[in-house]
mmCIF file of C-alpha atoms in Angstrom:
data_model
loop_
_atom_site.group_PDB
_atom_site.id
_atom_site.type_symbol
_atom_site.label_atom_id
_atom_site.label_comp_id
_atom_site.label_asym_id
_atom_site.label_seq_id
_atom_site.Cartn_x
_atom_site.Cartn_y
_atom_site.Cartn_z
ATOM 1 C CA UNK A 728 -30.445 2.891 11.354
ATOM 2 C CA UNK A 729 -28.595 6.229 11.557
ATOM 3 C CA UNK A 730 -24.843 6.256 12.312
ATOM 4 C CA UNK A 731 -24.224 8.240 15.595
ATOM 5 C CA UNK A 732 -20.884 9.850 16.775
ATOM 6 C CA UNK A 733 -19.765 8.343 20.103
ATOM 7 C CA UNK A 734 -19.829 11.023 22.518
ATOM 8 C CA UNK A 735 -16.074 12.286 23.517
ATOM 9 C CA UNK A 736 -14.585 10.154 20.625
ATOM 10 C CA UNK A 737 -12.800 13.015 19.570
ATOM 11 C CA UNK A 738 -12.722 12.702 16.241
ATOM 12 C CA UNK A 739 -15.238 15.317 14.698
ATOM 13 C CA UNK A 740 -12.600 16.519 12.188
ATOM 14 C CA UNK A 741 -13.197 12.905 10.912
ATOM 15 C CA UNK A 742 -16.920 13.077 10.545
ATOM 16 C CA UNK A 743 -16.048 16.600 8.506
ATOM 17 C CA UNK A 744 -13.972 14.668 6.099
ATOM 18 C CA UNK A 745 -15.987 11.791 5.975
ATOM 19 C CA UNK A 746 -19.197 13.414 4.927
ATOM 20 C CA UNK A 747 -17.129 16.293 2.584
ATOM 21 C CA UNK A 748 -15.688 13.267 0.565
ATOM 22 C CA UNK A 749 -18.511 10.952 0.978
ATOM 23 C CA UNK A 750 -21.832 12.386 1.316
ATOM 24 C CA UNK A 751 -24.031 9.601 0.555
ATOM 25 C CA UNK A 752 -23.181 7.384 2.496
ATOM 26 C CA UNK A 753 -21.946 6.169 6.305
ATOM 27 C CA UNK A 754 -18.680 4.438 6.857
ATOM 28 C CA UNK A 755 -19.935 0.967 6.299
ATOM 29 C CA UNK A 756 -18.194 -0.986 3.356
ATOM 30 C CA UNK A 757 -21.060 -3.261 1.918
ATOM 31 C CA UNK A 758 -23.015 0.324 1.517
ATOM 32 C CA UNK A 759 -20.017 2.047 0.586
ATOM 33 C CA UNK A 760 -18.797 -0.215 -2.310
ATOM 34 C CA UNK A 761 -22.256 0.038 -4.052
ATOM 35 C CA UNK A 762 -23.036 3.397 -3.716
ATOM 36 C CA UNK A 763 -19.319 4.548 -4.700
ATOM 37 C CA UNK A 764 -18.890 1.825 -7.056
ATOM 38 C CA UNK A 765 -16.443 3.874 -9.019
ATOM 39 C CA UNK A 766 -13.963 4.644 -6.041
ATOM 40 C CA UNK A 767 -13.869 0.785 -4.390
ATOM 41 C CA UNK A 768 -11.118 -1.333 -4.394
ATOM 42 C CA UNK A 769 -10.151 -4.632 -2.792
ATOM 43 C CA UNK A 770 -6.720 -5.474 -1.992
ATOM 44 C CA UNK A 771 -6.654 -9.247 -2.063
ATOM 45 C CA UNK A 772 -3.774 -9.324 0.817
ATOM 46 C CA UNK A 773 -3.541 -13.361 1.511
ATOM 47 C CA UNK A 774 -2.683 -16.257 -0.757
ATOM 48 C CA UNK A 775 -4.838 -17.403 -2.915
ATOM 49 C CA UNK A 776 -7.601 -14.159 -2.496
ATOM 50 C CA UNK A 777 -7.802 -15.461 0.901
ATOM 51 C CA UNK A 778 -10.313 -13.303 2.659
ATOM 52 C CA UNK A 779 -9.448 -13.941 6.429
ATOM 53 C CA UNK A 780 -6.627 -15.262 8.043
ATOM 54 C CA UNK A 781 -6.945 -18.141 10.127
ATOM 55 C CA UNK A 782 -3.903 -17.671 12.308
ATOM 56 C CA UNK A 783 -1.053 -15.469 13.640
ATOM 57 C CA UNK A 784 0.894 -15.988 10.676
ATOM 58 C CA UNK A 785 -1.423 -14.864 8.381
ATOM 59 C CA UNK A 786 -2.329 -11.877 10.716
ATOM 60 C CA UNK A 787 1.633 -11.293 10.486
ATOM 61 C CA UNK A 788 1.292 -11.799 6.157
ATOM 62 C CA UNK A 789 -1.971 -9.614 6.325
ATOM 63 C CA UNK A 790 -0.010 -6.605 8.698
ATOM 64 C CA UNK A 791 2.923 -6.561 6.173
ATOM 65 C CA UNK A 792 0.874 -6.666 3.128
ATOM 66 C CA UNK A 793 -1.034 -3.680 4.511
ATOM 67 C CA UNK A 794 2.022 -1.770 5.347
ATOM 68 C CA UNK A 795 3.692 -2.086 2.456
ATOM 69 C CA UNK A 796 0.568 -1.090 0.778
ATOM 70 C CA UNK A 797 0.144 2.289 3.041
ATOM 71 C CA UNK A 798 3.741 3.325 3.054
ATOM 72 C CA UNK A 799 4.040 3.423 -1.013
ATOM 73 C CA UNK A 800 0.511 5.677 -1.252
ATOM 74 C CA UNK A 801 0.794 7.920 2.236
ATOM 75 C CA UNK A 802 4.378 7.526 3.338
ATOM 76 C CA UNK A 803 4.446 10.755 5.509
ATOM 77 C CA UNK A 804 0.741 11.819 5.539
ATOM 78 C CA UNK A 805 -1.561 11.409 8.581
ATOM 79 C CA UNK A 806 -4.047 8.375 7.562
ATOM 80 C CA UNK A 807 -7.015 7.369 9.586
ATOM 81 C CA UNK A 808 -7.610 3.649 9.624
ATOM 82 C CA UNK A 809 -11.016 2.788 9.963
ATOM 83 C CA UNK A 810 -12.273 -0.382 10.709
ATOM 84 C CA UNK A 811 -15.321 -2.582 12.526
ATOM 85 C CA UNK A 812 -17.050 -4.611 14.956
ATOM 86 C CA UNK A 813 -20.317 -6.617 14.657
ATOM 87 C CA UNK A 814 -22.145 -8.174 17.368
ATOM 88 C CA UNK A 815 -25.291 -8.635 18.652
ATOM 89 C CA UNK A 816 -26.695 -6.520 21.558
ATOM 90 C CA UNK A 817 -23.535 -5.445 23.944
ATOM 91 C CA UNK A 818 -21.543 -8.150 22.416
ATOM 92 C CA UNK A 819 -18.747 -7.834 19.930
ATOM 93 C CA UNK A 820 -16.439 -9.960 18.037
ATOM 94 C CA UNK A 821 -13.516 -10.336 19.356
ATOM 95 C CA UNK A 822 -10.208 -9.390 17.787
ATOM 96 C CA UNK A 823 -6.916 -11.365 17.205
ATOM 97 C CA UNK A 824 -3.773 -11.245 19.355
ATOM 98 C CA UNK A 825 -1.986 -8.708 16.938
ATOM 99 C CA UNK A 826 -5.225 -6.424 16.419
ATOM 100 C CA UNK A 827 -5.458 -6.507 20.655
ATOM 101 C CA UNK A 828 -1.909 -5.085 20.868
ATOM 102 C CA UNK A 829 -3.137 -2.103 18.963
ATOM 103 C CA UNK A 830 -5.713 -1.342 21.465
ATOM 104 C CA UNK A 831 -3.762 1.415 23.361
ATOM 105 C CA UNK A 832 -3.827 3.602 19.529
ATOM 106 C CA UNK A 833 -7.412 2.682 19.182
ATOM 107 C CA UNK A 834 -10.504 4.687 19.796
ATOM 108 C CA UNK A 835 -13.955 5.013 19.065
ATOM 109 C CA UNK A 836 -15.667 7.111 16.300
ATOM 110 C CA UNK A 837 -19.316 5.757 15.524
ATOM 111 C CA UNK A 838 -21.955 3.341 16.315
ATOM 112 C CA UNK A 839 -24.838 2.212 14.723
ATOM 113 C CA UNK A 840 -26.206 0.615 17.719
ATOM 114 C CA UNK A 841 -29.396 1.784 18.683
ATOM 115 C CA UNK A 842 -28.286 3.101 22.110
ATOM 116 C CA UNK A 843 -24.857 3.944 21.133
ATOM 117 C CA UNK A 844 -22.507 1.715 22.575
#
């Protein structure tokens, strides 16, 4: 399924420099890791390679982690943070508490659904 730009997302200076940097492939990170093998990295962020938190104080572990990790590399530079939601139909999974208050900074780039939403 083709990745589609949301209409008004404003971000087509994004889609530029995503397909300039990354032709071969959409913004989706289990085809991204394979088919730029050489480029991906994990950054195990919680204790013990945790891959999720399972509360706010992980969330808070997983934010500073994170920041640290963005300040040292682009201290100064505009970065766009890119991230997802799965769900079926209209649905989506829901986000925690901290990623919530970030709403009001957030807005939408792609979808893969087949409508669009």
């Amino acid at each position: 399924m083709q990745m589609t730009e949301i209409s008004g997302s404003g971000w087509p200076e994004l889609s530029v420099l995503w397909r300039r940097q990354w032709p071969e492939c959409p913004p989706l990170a289990y085809e991204l890791k394979n088919v730029y093998a050489d480029r991906w990295v994990r950054f195990h962020s919680l204790p013990d390679s945790q891959r999720y938190p399972d509360d706010e104080s992980e969330y808070a572990i997983l934010l500073y982690r994170h920041n640290t990790v963005l300040d040292e590399f682009f201290t100064g530079q505009r970065v766009h943070i890119v991230t997802a939601t799965y769900g079926a139909g209209e649905e989506t999974v829901g986000i925690s508490a901290a990623g919530d208050r970030l709403k009001a900074a957030h807005s939408d780039w792609l979808s893969r659904h087949p409508r669009g939403l």
